[in-house]
Amino acid sequence: MPTVLTTLEPPERLPDSAASEFTPLLRAVREAGLLRRRRTHYALTITANLLVFAAVWAAVALVGGTGSWWVLALALPAAVLSARSGFVGHDAGHQQIAADRRVNRAIALFHGNLLLGMGAAWWSDKHNRHHANPNHVGKDPDVEVGALVWTRAQAVERQGFARFLTRHQARLFFPMLLLEGLALKVASFRDLRRLDRTGRLVEGSLLVAHLAGYAALLLTTMPLPQALAFAALHHALFGLHLGCAFAPNHKGMEMPEEGARWGHLRRQVLTSRNVRGNPAVDFLLGGLNYQIEHHLFPSLPRPHLRLARPLVRAHCARIGVRYTETGLFDSYAQALGHMHAVGAPLR
């Protein structure tokens, strides 16, 4: 069983029929030097994140020790820094940071399992399947039936409370994200059963270490009611932040039908949506607002995604493939509009 996210099949090894539209773009991106790794960038980014991360948690311990409820205000920067750690773990899983897979695995385990309590193996399995078949029902776990559904065929099968959720899922989407931070931890522990003995030992030990350290920090520096309130607010904001970063990417975009035989370029471009960037948007969405480029080149270093954008956009225009890009709020409107339409048969 895999224990860390690996890259997809390199595009240059795809069958000719799938690679024909993609090969010229791959050549242009390679010639522009965008496939090279950015070790210095990542070293500085990781160091800066860890220093600020440590400073925020030191402030939590200091303010919490005074008994002041103002400690809850620090849940916001703690959530933002937690998301930054998640973005680093994501990049390590895609082999973007180091040439050695073992180094990338160590970075992913440190940032995911230890700092966040989010299992690298769980994320690996789920995210690899998503990248291989984005928005494909039955193949992409991100559009499986869960708390939310993504097609009308899924919606009409809902019963009981699930039917109520589906009927109102568009307006409940953001409130439900407040539970995502906790759900990630639960899913990571449940996934340990899938791993071999070594995987369970390594991943499980780090997950337990995270929980023990997190609980010890809060319970030894503040009264129990404050500790519970801080943990709840921190996880709610963390889940909301991650959800807001990933929600605009595919929801409401094309969903391949069973038997569809799209090549690599069309499968990734037509199912993905970019969000127009600026420094604030790039920071809050972790650079993954360049989702089309990320899906076409999963191992492309994150700082190179925006540089690859004009090459990808021009190539799509030349071959007549729709390239979808919109503003941040419009991306949410489109995603929520799709969820609302899916629930229409139940209203």
Short mmCIF file of C-alpha atoms in Angstrom, two decimals:
data_model
loop_
_atom_site.label_atom_id
_atom_site.label_comp_id
_atom_site.label_asym_id
_atom_site.label_seq_id
_atom_site.Cartn_x
_atom_site.Cartn_y
_atom_site.Cartn_z
CA MET A 1 0.00 0.00 0.00
CA PRO A 2 1.26 3.53 -0.72
CA THR A 3 2.19 5.63 2.25
CA VAL A 4 2.90 8.93 0.55
CA LEU A 5 1.51 10.81 -2.40
CA THR A 6 3.32 10.00 -5.60
CA THR A 7 3.17 11.79 -8.91
CA LEU A 8 0.95 10.61 -11.71
CA GLU A 9 2.26 8.83 -14.76
CA PRO A 10 4.69 11.28 -16.40
CA PRO A 11 2.97 12.82 -19.43
CA GLU A 12 5.87 11.90 -21.70
CA ARG A 13 5.03 8.22 -21.07
CA LEU A 14 1.34 8.56 -21.87
CA PRO A 15 -0.01 6.73 -24.95
CA ASP A 16 0.32 8.68 -28.19
CA SER A 17 -3.44 9.24 -28.46
CA ALA A 18 -3.52 10.87 -25.02
CA ALA A 19 -0.27 12.78 -25.35
CA SER A 20 -0.70 14.27 -28.84
CA GLU A 21 -2.36 17.51 -27.68
CA PHE A 22 -0.24 17.69 -24.56
CA THR A 23 3.26 17.05 -25.92
CA PRO A 24 3.83 20.52 -27.46
CA LEU A 25 2.76 22.16 -24.21
CA LEU A 26 5.02 19.91 -22.16
CA ARG A 27 7.92 20.80 -24.45
CA ALA A 28 7.23 24.55 -24.06
CA VAL A 29 7.03 24.32 -20.28
CA ARG A 30 10.24 22.29 -20.11
CA GLU A 31 12.10 24.68 -22.42
CA ALA A 32 10.99 27.59 -20.23
CA GLY A 33 12.76 25.89 -17.31
CA LEU A 34 9.58 25.60 -15.27
CA LEU A 35 9.99 21.91 -14.44
CA ARG A 36 13.16 22.54 -12.46
CA ARG A 37 12.83 22.33 -8.68
CA ARG A 38 12.94 25.40 -6.45
CA ARG A 39 14.85 24.05 -3.45
CA THR A 40 15.90 27.46 -2.11
CA HIS A 41 12.37 28.81 -2.39
CA TYR A 42 10.95 25.87 -0.48
CA ALA A 43 13.72 25.93 2.12
CA LEU A 44 13.02 29.59 2.86
CA THR A 45 9.24 29.07 2.77
CA ILE A 46 9.34 26.10 5.13
CA THR A 47 11.72 27.88 7.52
CA ALA A 48 9.59 31.03 7.60
CA ASN A 49 6.38 29.04 8.09
CA LEU A 50 7.86 27.04 10.94
CA LEU A 51 9.21 30.14 12.70
CA VAL A 52 5.87 31.94 12.51
CA PHE A 53 4.07 28.70 13.40
CA ALA A 54 6.21 28.37 16.54
CA ALA A 55 5.70 32.04 17.41
CA VAL A 56 1.91 31.75 17.16
CA TRP A 57 1.80 28.68 19.39
CA ALA A 58 4.18 30.30 21.87
CA ALA A 59 1.75 33.22 21.99
CA VAL A 60 -1.13 30.79 22.56
CA ALA A 61 0.72 29.31 25.53
CA LEU A 62 1.61 32.74 26.91
CA VAL A 63 -1.83 34.34 26.57
CA GLY A 64 -3.59 31.14 27.59
CA GLY A 65 -1.52 31.05 30.75
CA THR A 66 -2.98 34.40 31.83
CA GLY A 67 -6.51 32.99 31.78
CA SER A 68 -7.63 35.61 29.25
CA TRP A 69 -10.28 34.68 26.70
CA TRP A 70 -8.37 36.82 24.21
CA VAL A 71 -6.42 33.64 23.50
CA LEU A 72 -9.28 32.69 21.16
CA ALA A 73 -8.22 35.49 18.81
CA LEU A 74 -5.04 33.49 18.14
CA ALA A 75 -7.09 30.65 16.69
CA LEU A 76 -7.26 32.59 13.42
CA PRO A 77 -3.49 32.88 12.77
CA ALA A 78 -3.09 29.32 14.06
CA ALA A 79 -5.60 28.12 11.45
CA VAL A 80 -3.88 30.07 8.68
CA LEU A 81 -0.47 28.64 9.62
CA SER A 82 -1.97 25.15 9.81
CA ALA A 83 -3.23 25.56 6.26
CA ARG A 84 0.23 26.74 5.18
CA SER A 85 1.66 23.52 6.61
CA GLY A 86 -0.96 21.60 4.67
CA PHE A 87 0.07 23.30 1.43
CA VAL A 88 3.71 22.33 2.04
CA GLY A 89 2.69 18.73 2.73
CA HIS A 90 0.65 18.75 -0.47
CA ASP A 91 3.64 19.93 -2.51
CA ALA A 92 5.93 17.36 -0.93
CA GLY A 93 3.42 14.65 -1.79
CA HIS A 94 3.57 15.71 -5.42
CA GLN A 95 7.40 15.45 -5.37
CA GLN A 96 7.70 19.18 -6.03
CA ILE A 97 10.24 19.98 -3.32
CA ALA A 98 13.14 17.50 -3.41
CA ALA A 99 14.53 15.07 -5.98
CA ASP A 100 14.64 12.26 -3.41
CA ARG A 101 11.26 10.66 -2.70
CA ARG A 102 12.35 9.81 0.83
CA VAL A 103 12.98 13.49 1.57
CA ASN A 104 9.58 14.42 0.16
CA ARG A 105 7.99 11.68 2.25
CA ALA A 106 9.67 12.96 5.40
CA ILE A 107 8.47 16.51 4.67
CA ALA A 108 4.92 15.26 4.04
CA LEU A 109 4.87 13.20 7.25
CA PHE A 110 6.27 16.06 9.32
CA HIS A 111 3.86 18.70 8.03
CA GLY A 112 0.84 16.42 7.69
CA ASN A 113 0.90 13.77 10.41
CA LEU A 114 2.93 15.54 13.08
CA LEU A 115 1.96 19.20 12.72
CA LEU A 116 -1.64 18.75 11.56
CA GLY A 117 -2.71 15.26 12.57
CA MET A 118 -3.63 14.61 8.93
CA GLY A 119 -2.32 11.34 7.52
CA ALA A 120 -0.07 11.49 4.47
CA ALA A 121 -1.17 8.00 3.41
CA TRP A 122 -4.85 8.88 3.54
CA TRP A 123 -4.27 12.06 1.58
CA SER A 124 -2.01 10.19 -0.85
CA ASP A 125 -4.59 7.61 -1.81
CA LYS A 126 -7.47 10.07 -2.06
CA HIS A 127 -5.57 12.78 -3.90
CA ASN A 128 -3.91 10.45 -6.41
CA ARG A 129 -7.29 9.05 -7.43
CA HIS A 130 -8.63 12.57 -7.78
CA HIS A 131 -5.77 13.67 -10.03
CA ALA A 132 -6.06 10.60 -12.22
CA ASN A 133 -9.77 11.12 -12.94
CA PRO A 134 -10.96 14.55 -11.80
CA ASN A 135 -14.75 14.96 -11.51
CA HIS A 136 -15.34 11.42 -12.80
CA VAL A 137 -18.11 9.78 -10.76
CA GLY A 138 -17.01 6.36 -9.58
CA LYS A 139 -13.32 7.17 -9.94
CA ASP A 140 -12.74 10.53 -8.24
CA PRO A 141 -13.29 10.28 -4.46
CA ASP A 142 -13.98 14.02 -4.34
CA VAL A 143 -17.30 13.48 -6.13
CA GLU A 144 -18.37 10.37 -4.24
CA VAL A 145 -21.58 10.40 -2.22
CA GLY A 146 -20.88 11.77 1.24
CA ALA A 147 -22.35 14.59 3.27
CA LEU A 148 -22.74 16.32 -0.12
CA VAL A 149 -23.60 14.95 -3.56
CA TRP A 150 -22.55 16.18 -6.97
CA THR A 151 -25.05 14.80 -9.51
CA ARG A 152 -28.83 14.62 -9.66
CA ALA A 153 -28.58 10.84 -9.95
CA GLN A 154 -26.88 10.80 -6.56
CA ALA A 155 -29.39 13.28 -5.14
CA VAL A 156 -32.56 11.32 -5.90
CA GLU A 157 -31.22 8.31 -3.97
CA ARG A 158 -30.94 10.24 -0.72
CA GLN A 159 -33.23 9.40 2.18
CA GLY A 160 -33.95 10.78 5.64
CA PHE A 161 -31.63 13.43 7.03
CA ALA A 162 -29.28 13.02 4.04
CA ARG A 163 -32.17 14.08 1.81
CA PHE A 164 -32.58 17.26 3.88
CA LEU A 165 -28.86 18.00 3.57
CA THR A 166 -28.94 17.56 -0.19
CA ARG A 167 -32.01 19.77 -0.55
CA HIS A 168 -30.19 22.62 1.18
CA GLN A 169 -26.56 21.70 0.47
CA ALA A 170 -25.67 24.96 -1.30
CA ARG A 171 -26.57 27.11 1.70
CA LEU A 172 -25.13 24.56 4.15
CA PHE A 173 -21.80 24.17 2.33
CA PHE A 174 -19.75 26.79 4.17
CA PRO A 175 -21.19 25.95 7.63
CA MET A 176 -20.36 22.28 7.00
CA LEU A 177 -16.76 23.20 6.23
CA LEU A 178 -16.42 24.16 9.89
CA LEU A 179 -16.36 20.41 10.63
CA GLU A 180 -13.76 19.59 7.99
CA GLY A 181 -10.73 20.10 10.24
CA LEU A 182 -11.98 17.42 12.62
CA ALA A 183 -13.13 15.16 9.76
CA LEU A 184 -9.59 15.12 8.32
CA LYS A 185 -8.21 13.75 11.58
CA VAL A 186 -10.90 11.09 11.88
CA ALA A 187 -10.39 9.96 8.27
CA SER A 188 -6.62 9.75 8.80
CA PHE A 189 -6.97 7.43 11.80
CA ARG A 190 -9.56 5.26 10.04
CA ASP A 191 -7.25 4.91 7.04
CA LEU A 192 -4.51 3.30 9.14
CA ARG A 193 -6.27 -0.06 8.73
CA ARG A 194 -5.46 0.07 5.01
CA LEU A 195 -1.70 0.32 5.54
CA ASP A 196 0.88 -2.37 6.09
CA ARG A 197 2.45 -2.83 9.52
CA THR A 198 5.30 -0.38 8.91
CA GLY A 199 2.95 2.23 7.50
CA ARG A 200 0.60 1.91 10.47
CA LEU A 201 3.49 2.20 12.92
CA VAL A 202 5.04 5.29 11.32
CA GLU A 203 1.88 7.15 10.43
CA GLY A 204 -0.03 6.11 13.54
CA SER A 205 2.80 7.09 15.90
CA LEU A 206 3.03 10.56 14.36
CA LEU A 207 -0.74 11.06 14.50
CA VAL A 208 -0.79 10.08 18.17
CA ALA A 209 2.19 12.35 18.85
CA HIS A 210 0.30 15.24 17.27
CA LEU A 211 -2.80 14.65 19.39
CA ALA A 212 -0.77 14.24 22.57
CA GLY A 213 1.28 17.37 21.94
CA TYR A 214 -1.75 19.45 20.93
CA ALA A 215 -3.76 18.38 23.99
CA ALA A 216 -0.81 18.87 26.34
CA LEU A 217 -0.12 22.39 25.05
CA LEU A 218 -3.71 23.52 25.51
CA LEU A 219 -4.49 21.73 28.76
CA THR A 220 -1.30 22.82 30.53
CA THR A 221 -1.58 26.49 29.54
CA MET A 222 -5.28 27.30 29.95
CA PRO A 223 -8.37 26.14 31.84
CA LEU A 224 -10.35 23.27 30.34
CA PRO A 225 -13.26 25.42 29.03
CA GLN A 226 -10.83 27.72 27.22
CA ALA A 227 -8.85 24.78 25.86
CA LEU A 228 -11.99 23.18 24.43
CA ALA A 229 -13.17 26.49 22.97
CA PHE A 230 -9.78 27.18 21.40
CA ALA A 231 -9.54 23.68 19.88
CA ALA A 232 -13.06 23.92 18.46
CA LEU A 233 -12.48 27.37 16.96
CA HIS A 234 -9.03 26.47 15.60
CA HIS A 235 -10.30 23.36 13.84
CA ALA A 236 -13.40 25.14 12.53
CA LEU A 237 -11.36 27.95 10.99
CA PHE A 238 -8.77 25.52 9.64
CA GLY A 239 -11.46 23.43 7.93
CA LEU A 240 -13.12 26.53 6.53
CA HIS A 241 -9.80 27.84 5.20
CA LEU A 242 -8.91 24.56 3.47
CA GLY A 243 -12.41 24.17 2.09
CA CYS A 244 -12.36 27.68 0.66
CA ALA A 245 -9.00 26.91 -0.98
CA PHE A 246 -10.16 23.72 -2.69
CA ALA A 247 -13.86 24.41 -3.37
CA PRO A 248 -13.35 26.70 -6.42
CA ASN A 249 -11.21 24.21 -8.30
CA HIS A 250 -13.63 21.65 -9.79
CA LYS A 251 -17.16 22.08 -8.44
CA GLY A 252 -19.52 22.94 -11.27
CA MET A 253 -17.04 22.02 -13.99
CA GLU A 254 -17.54 19.26 -16.57
CA MET A 255 -18.02 15.72 -15.26
CA PRO A 256 -16.89 13.01 -17.71
CA GLU A 257 -19.46 10.34 -18.46
CA GLU A 258 -18.68 6.66 -18.10
CA GLY A 259 -16.68 5.51 -21.10
CA ALA A 260 -15.43 8.99 -21.98
CA ARG A 261 -11.97 8.79 -23.55
CA TRP A 262 -10.45 12.21 -23.07
CA GLY A 263 -6.72 12.71 -23.45
CA HIS A 264 -4.61 13.96 -20.57
CA LEU A 265 -4.93 17.63 -21.52
CA ARG A 266 -8.71 17.68 -21.97
CA ARG A 267 -9.32 15.52 -18.90
CA GLN A 268 -7.43 17.98 -16.70
CA VAL A 269 -8.33 21.31 -18.34
CA LEU A 270 -12.06 20.82 -18.92
CA THR A 271 -12.70 19.64 -15.36
CA SER A 272 -10.69 22.40 -13.66
CA ARG A 273 -11.23 26.08 -12.98
CA ASN A 274 -8.60 28.74 -12.35
CA VAL A 275 -9.16 31.66 -9.99
CA ARG A 276 -7.52 34.87 -11.16
CA GLY A 277 -4.62 35.58 -8.85
CA ASN A 278 -3.12 38.49 -6.99
CA PRO A 279 -0.76 38.29 -4.00
CA ALA A 280 -3.63 38.01 -1.49
CA VAL A 281 -5.54 35.35 -3.46
CA ASP A 282 -2.35 33.39 -4.18
CA PHE A 283 -1.51 33.40 -0.47
CA LEU A 284 -4.95 32.42 0.82
CA LEU A 285 -5.47 29.70 -1.79
CA GLY A 286 -1.92 28.44 -1.50
CA GLY A 287 -1.16 29.08 -5.16
CA LEU A 288 -3.59 26.29 -6.06
CA ASN A 289 -5.88 28.83 -7.69
CA TYR A 290 -3.79 27.96 -10.78
CA GLN A 291 -5.57 24.62 -10.70
CA ILE A 292 -5.44 23.90 -14.43
CA GLU A 293 -1.65 24.19 -14.48
CA HIS A 294 -1.38 22.11 -11.31
CA HIS A 295 -3.46 19.31 -12.79
CA LEU A 296 -1.56 19.30 -16.05
CA PHE A 297 1.81 19.28 -14.27
CA PRO A 298 1.37 17.85 -10.72
CA SER A 299 5.12 17.94 -9.99
CA LEU A 300 5.53 21.54 -11.18
CA PRO A 301 6.77 23.63 -8.20
CA ARG A 302 3.98 25.83 -6.86
CA PRO A 303 5.78 29.16 -7.55
CA HIS A 304 5.99 28.16 -11.22
CA LEU A 305 2.24 27.60 -11.69
CA ARG A 306 1.48 31.26 -12.41
CA LEU A 307 4.44 31.37 -14.82
CA ALA A 308 3.09 28.37 -16.73
CA ARG A 309 -0.38 29.94 -16.98
CA PRO A 310 0.18 32.06 -20.14
CA LEU A 311 1.77 29.09 -21.94
CA VAL A 312 -1.16 26.83 -21.05
CA ARG A 313 -3.78 29.42 -21.87
CA ALA A 314 -2.25 30.18 -25.28
CA HIS A 315 -1.92 26.48 -26.11
CA CYS A 316 -5.55 25.80 -25.20
CA ALA A 317 -6.64 28.69 -27.43
CA ARG A 318 -4.62 27.26 -30.34
CA ILE A 319 -6.19 23.81 -30.13
CA GLY A 320 -9.71 25.01 -29.25
CA VAL A 321 -9.97 23.70 -25.68
CA ARG A 322 -11.95 25.86 -23.27
CA TYR A 323 -9.77 27.34 -20.52
CA THR A 324 -11.93 28.45 -17.58
CA GLU A 325 -10.75 31.25 -15.35
CA THR A 326 -12.82 33.49 -13.11
CA GLY A 327 -12.67 35.72 -10.04
CA LEU A 328 -12.69 34.35 -6.52
CA PHE A 329 -16.26 35.21 -5.59
CA ASP A 330 -17.59 34.15 -8.97
CA SER A 331 -15.87 30.79 -8.53
CA TYR A 332 -17.77 30.26 -5.29
CA ALA A 333 -21.00 31.36 -6.95
CA GLN A 334 -20.50 28.81 -9.73
CA ALA A 335 -19.70 26.01 -7.27
CA LEU A 336 -22.69 26.83 -5.07
CA GLY A 337 -24.92 27.19 -8.13
CA HIS A 338 -23.99 23.67 -9.18
CA MET A 339 -24.74 22.28 -5.72
CA HIS A 340 -28.06 24.12 -5.67
CA ALA A 341 -29.01 22.70 -9.09
CA VAL A 342 -28.07 19.17 -8.02
CA GLY A 343 -30.49 19.39 -5.09
CA ALA A 344 -33.33 20.80 -7.21
CA PRO A 345 -35.22 17.48 -7.65
CA LEU A 346 -35.66 17.28 -3.87
CA ARG A 347 -37.18 20.74 -3.48
#
